[in-house]
Coordinates of N, CA and C in Angstrom, one line a residue:
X1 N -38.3 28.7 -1.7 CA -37.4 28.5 -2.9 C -35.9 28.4 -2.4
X2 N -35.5 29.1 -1.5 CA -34.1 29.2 -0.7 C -33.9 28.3 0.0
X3 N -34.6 27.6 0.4 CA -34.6 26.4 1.2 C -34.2 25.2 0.3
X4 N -35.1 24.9 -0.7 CA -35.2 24.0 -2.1 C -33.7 23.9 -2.7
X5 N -33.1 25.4 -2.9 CA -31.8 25.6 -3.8 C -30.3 24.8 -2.7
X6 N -31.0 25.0 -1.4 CA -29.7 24.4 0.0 C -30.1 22.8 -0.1
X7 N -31.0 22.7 0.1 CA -31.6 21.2 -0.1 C -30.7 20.8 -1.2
X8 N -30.8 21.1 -2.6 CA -30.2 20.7 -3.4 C -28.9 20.7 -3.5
X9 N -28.2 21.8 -3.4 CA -27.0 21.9 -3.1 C -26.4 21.1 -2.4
X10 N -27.3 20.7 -0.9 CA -26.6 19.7 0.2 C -26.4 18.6 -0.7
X11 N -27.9 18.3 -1.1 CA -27.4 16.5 -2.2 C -26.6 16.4 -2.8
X12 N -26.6 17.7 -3.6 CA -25.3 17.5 -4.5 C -24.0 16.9 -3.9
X13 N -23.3 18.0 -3.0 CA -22.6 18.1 -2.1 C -21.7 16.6 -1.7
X14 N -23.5 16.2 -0.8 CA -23.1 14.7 -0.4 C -22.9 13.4 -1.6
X15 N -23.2 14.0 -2.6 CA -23.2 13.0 -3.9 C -22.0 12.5 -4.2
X16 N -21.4 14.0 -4.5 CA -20.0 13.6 -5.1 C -19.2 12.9 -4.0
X17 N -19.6 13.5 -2.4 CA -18.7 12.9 -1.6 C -18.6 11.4 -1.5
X18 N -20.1 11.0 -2.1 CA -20.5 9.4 -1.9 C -19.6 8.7 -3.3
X19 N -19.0 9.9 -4.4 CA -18.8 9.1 -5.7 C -17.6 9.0 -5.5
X20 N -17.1 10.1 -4.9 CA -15.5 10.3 -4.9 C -14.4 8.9 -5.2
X21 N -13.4 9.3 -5.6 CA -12.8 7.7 -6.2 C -12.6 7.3 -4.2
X22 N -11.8 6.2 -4.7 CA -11.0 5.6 -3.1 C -9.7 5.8 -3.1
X23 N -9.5 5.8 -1.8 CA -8.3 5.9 -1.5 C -7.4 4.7 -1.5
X24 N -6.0 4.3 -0.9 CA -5.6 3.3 -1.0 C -6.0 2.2 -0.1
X25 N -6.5 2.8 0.9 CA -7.0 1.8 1.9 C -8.4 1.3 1.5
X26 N -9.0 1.7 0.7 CA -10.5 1.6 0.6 C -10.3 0.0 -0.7
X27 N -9.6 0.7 -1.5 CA -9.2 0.6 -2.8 C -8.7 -1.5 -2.3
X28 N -7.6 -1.2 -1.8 CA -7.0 -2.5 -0.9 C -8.3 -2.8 -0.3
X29 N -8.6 -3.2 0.3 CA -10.1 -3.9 1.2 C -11.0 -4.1 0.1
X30 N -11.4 -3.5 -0.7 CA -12.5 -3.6 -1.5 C -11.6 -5.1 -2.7
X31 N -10.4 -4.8 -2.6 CA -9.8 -6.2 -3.4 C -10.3 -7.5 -3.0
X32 N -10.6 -8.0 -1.7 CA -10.5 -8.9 -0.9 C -9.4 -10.1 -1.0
X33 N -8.2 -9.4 -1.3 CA -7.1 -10.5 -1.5 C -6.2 -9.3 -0.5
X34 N -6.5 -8.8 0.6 CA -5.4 -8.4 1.0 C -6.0 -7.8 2.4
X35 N -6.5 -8.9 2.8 CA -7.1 -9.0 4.7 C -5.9 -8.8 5.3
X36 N -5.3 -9.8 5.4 CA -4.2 -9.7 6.5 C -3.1 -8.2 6.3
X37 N -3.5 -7.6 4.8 CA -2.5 -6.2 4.6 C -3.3 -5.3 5.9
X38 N -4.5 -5.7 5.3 CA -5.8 -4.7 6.1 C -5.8 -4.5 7.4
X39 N -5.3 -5.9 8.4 CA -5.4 -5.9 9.6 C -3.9 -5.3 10.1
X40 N -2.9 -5.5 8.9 CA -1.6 -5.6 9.9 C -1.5 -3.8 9.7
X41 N -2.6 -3.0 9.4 CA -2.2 -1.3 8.8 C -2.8 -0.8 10.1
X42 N -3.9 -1.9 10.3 CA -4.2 -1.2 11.2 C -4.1 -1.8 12.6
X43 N -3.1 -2.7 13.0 CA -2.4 -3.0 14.4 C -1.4 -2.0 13.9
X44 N -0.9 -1.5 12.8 CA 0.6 -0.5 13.4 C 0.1 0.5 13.2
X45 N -1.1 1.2 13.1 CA -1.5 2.2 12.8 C -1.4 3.4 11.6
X46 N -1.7 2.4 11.0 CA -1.1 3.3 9.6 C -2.5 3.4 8.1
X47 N -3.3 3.1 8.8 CA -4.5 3.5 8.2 C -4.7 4.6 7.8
X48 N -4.7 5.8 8.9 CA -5.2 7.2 8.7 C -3.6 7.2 7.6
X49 N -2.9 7.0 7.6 CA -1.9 7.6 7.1 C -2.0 7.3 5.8
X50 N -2.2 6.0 5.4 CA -2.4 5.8 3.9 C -3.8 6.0 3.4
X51 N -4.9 6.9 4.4 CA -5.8 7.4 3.7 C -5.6 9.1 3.5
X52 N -4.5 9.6 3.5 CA -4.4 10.9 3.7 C -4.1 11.2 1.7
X53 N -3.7 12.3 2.0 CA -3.3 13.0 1.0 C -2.3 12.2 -0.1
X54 N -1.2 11.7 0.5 CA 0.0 11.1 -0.5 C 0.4 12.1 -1.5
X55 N 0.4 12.0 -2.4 CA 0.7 10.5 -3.3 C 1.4 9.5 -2.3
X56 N 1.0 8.4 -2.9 CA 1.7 7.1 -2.4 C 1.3 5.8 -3.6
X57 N 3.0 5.1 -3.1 CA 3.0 3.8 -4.4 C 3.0 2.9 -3.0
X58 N 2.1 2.0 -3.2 CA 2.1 0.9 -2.4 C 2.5 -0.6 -2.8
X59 N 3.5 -1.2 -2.6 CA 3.7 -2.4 -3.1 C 3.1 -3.0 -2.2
X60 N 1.6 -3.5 -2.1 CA 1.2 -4.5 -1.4 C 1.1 -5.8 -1.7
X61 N 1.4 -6.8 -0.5 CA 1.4 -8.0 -1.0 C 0.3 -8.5 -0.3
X62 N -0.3 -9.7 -1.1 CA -1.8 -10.2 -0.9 C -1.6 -11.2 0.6
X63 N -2.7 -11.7 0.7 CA -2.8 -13.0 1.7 C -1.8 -13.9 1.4
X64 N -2.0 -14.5 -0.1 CA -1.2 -15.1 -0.5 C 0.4 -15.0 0.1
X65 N 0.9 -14.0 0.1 CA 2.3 -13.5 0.3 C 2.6 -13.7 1.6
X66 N 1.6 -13.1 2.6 CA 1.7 -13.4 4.3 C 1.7 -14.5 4.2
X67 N 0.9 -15.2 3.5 CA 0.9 -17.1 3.8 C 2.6 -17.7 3.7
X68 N 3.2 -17.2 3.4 CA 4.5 -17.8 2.6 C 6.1 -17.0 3.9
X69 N 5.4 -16.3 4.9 CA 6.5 -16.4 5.7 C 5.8 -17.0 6.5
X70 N 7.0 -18.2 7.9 CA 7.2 -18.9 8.3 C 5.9 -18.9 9.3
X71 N 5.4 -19.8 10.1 CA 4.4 -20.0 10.9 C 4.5 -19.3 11.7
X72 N 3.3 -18.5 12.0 CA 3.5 -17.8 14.0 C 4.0 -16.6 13.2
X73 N 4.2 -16.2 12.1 CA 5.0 -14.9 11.8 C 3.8 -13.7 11.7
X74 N 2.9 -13.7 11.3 CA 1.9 -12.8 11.1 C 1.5 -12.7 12.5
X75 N 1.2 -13.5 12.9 CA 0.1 -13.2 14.3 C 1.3 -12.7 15.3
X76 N 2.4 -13.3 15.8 CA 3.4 -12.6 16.4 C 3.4 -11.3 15.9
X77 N 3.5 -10.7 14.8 CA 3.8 -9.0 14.3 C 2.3 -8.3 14.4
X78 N 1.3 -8.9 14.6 CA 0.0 -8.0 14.9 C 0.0 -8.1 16.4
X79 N 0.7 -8.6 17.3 CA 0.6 -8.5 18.6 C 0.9 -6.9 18.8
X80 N 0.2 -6.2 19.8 CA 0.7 -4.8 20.2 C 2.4 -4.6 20.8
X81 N 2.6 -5.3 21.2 CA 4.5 -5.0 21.6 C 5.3 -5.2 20.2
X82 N 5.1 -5.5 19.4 CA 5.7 -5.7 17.8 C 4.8 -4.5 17.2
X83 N 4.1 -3.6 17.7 CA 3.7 -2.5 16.6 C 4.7 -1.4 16.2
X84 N 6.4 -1.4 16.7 CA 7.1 -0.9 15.6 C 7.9 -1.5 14.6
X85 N 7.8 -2.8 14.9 CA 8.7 -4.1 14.1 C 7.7 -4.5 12.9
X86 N 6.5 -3.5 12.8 CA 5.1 -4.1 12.3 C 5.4 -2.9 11.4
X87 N 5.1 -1.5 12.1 CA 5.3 -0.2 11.4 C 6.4 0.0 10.5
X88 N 7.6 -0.7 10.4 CA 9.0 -0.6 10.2 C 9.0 -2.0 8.2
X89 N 7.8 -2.6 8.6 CA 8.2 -3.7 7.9 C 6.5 -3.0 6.5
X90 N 5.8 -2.8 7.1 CA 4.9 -2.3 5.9 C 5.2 -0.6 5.5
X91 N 5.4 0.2 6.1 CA 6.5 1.5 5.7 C 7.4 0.9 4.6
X92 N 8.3 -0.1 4.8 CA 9.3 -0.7 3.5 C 8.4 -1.2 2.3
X93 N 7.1 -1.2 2.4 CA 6.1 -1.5 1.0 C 6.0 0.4 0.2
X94 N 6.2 1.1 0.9 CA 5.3 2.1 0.5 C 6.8 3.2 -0.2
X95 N 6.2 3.8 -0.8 CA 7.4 5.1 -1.6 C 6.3 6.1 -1.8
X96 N 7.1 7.4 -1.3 CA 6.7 8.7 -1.8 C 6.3 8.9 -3.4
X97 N 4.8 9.7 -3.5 CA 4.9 9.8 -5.2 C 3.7 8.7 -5.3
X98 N 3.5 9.0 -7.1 CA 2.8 7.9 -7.6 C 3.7 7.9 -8.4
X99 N 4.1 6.8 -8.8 CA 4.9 6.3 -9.9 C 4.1 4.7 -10.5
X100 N 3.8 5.1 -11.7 CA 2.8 4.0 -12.5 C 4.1 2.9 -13.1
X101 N 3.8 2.3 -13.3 CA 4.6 0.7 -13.9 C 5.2 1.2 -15.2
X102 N 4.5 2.4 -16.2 CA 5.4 2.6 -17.3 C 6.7 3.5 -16.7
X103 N 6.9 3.9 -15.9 CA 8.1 4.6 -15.7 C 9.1 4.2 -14.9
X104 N 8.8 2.8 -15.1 CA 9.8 1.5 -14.3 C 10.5 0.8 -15.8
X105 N 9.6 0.7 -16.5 CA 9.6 -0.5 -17.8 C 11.0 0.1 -18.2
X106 N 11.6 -1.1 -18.6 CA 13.2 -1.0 -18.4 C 14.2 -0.6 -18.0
X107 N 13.9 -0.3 -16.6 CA 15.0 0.5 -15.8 C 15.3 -0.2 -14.4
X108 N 17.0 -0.5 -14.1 CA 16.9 -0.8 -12.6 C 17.1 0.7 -12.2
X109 N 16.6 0.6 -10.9 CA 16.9 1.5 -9.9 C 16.7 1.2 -8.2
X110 N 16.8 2.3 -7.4 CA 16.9 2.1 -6.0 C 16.2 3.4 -5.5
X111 N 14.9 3.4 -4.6 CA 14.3 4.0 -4.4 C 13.7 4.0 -3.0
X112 N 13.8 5.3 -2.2 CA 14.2 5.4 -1.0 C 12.1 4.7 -0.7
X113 N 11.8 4.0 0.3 CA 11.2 3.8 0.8 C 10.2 4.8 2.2
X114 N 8.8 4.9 2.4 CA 8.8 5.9 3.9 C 9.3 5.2 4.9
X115 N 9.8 4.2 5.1 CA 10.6 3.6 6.0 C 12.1 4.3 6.0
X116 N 12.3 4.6 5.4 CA 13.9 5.2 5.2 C 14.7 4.0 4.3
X117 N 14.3 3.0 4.3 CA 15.4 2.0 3.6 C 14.9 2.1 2.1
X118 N 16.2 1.9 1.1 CA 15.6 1.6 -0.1 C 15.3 0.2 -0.5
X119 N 14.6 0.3 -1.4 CA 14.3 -1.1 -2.2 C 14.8 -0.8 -4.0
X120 N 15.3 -2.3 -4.6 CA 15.6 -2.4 -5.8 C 14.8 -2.5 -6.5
X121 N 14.5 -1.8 -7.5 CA 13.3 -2.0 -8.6 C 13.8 -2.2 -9.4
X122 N 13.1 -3.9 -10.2 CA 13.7 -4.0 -11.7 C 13.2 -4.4 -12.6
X123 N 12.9 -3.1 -13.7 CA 11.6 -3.3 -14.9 C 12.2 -3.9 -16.0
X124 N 13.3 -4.5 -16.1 CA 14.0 -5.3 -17.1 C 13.2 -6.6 -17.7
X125 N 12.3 -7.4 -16.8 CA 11.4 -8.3 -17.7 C 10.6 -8.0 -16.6
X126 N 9.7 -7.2 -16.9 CA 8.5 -7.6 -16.0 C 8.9 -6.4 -15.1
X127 N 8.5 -6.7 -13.8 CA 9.0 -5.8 -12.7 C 8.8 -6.3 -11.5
X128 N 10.0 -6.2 -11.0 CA 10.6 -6.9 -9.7 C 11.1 -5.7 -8.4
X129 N 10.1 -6.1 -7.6 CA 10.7 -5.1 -6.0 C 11.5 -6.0 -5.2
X130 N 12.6 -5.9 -4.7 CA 13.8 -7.1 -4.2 C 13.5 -8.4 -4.9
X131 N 13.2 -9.2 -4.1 CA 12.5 -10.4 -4.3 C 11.0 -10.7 -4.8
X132 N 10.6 -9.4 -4.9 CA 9.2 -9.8 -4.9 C 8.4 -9.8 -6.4
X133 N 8.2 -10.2 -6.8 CA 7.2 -10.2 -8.3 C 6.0 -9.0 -8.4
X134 N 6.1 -7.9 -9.2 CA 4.5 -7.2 -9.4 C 3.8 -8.5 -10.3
X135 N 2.8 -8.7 -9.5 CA 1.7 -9.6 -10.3 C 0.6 -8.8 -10.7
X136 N 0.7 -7.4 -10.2 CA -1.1 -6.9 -11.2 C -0.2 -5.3 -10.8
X137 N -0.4 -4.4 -11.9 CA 0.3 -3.4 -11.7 C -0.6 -2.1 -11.5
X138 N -0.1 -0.4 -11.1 CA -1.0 0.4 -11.6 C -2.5 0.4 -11.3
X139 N -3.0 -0.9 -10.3 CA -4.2 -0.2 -9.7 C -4.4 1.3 -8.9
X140 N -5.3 2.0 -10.2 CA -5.4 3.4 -9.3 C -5.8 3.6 -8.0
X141 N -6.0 4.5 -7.3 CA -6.4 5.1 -5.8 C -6.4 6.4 -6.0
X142 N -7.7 7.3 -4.9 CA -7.7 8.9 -5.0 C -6.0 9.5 -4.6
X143 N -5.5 8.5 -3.9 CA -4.2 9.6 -3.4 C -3.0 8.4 -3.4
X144 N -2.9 7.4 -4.5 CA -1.7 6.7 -5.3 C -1.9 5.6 -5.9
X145 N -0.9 4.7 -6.2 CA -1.8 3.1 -7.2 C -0.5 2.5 -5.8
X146 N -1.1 1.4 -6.6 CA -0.9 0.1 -5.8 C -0.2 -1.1 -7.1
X147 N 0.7 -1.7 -6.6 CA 1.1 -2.4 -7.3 C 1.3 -3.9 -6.6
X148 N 0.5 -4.7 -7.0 CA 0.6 -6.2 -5.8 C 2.0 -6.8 -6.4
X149 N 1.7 -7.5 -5.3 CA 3.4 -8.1 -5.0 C 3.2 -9.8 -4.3
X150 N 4.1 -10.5 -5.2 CA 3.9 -11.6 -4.6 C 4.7 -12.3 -3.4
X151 N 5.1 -11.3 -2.5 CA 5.9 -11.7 -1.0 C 6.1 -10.5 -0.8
X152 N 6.2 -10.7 0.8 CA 6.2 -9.9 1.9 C 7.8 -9.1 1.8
X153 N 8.0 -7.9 1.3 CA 9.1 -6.9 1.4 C 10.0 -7.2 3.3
X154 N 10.8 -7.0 3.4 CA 11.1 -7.1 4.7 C 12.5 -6.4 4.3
X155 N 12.5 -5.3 5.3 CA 13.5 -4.1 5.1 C 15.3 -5.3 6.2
X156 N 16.1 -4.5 5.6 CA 17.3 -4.7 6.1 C 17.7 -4.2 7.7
X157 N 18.2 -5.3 8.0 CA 19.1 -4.6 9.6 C 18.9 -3.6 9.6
X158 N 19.1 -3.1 10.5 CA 19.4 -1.4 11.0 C 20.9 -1.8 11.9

């Protein structure tokens, strides 16, 4: 009977682990509009990191988005000698926190990035990160949402 009660308990156990929500990286890949986010996370290494704990807001931008800088630009930045020029440029997508799209809706502001640089947010029509357009807002994740973006964020000189 003690054996039966562990048996069950293990299933249980592994059940929820199998139901558990996703994380952002899971969350992102299971989209299938954001391969190239998927590959470039993980030539800079930042996979484990945006499966961790967070909170995190992720402004990711789709395939679509990589398509739209210049030729040779993606495959040049997944090469291993550009993995901090790689690290430096998707860190400028991400912000501490979860912050959902209603608590943008009508506000500019400037908001420190984990890259250290900030970006402009502006929920005045719609909502806008620098240049970039949110095209789908507020997709949840176990540890932040995600907000797609229609171009590639690219942080300032240093």
């Amino acid at each position: 009977m003690k054996t039966l009660l562990m048996a069950a308990a293990a299933a249980l156990a592994l059940g929820a682990t199998a139901t558990r929500a996703a994380d952002i990286v899971e969350t992102a890949v299971s989209a299938g509009q954001f391969q190239t986010l998927a590959a470039a996370l993980g030539a800079a290494g930042l996979v484990e990191t945006l499966k961790g704990p967070g909170p995190f807001t992720v402004f990711a931008p789709t395939d679509a988005a990589f398509a739209k800088l210049p030729a040779g630009t993606v495959e040049n930045l997944l090469k291993p000698e550009n993995k901090a020029e790689l690290a430096a440029i998707l860190t400028y997508h991400v912000v501490p926190g979860r912050t959902m799209s209603s608590a943008l809706a009508g506000k500019t502001t400037e908001v420190a990035t984990v890259n250290g640089a900030k970006v402009k947010i502006d929920g005045t029509r719609g909502v806008r990160v620098n240049n970039a357009a949110v095209t789908a807002a507020d997709i949840s994740a176990s540890n932040g949402v995600i907000h797609v973006i229609d171009t590639v964020l690219l942080p300032p000189a240093r």
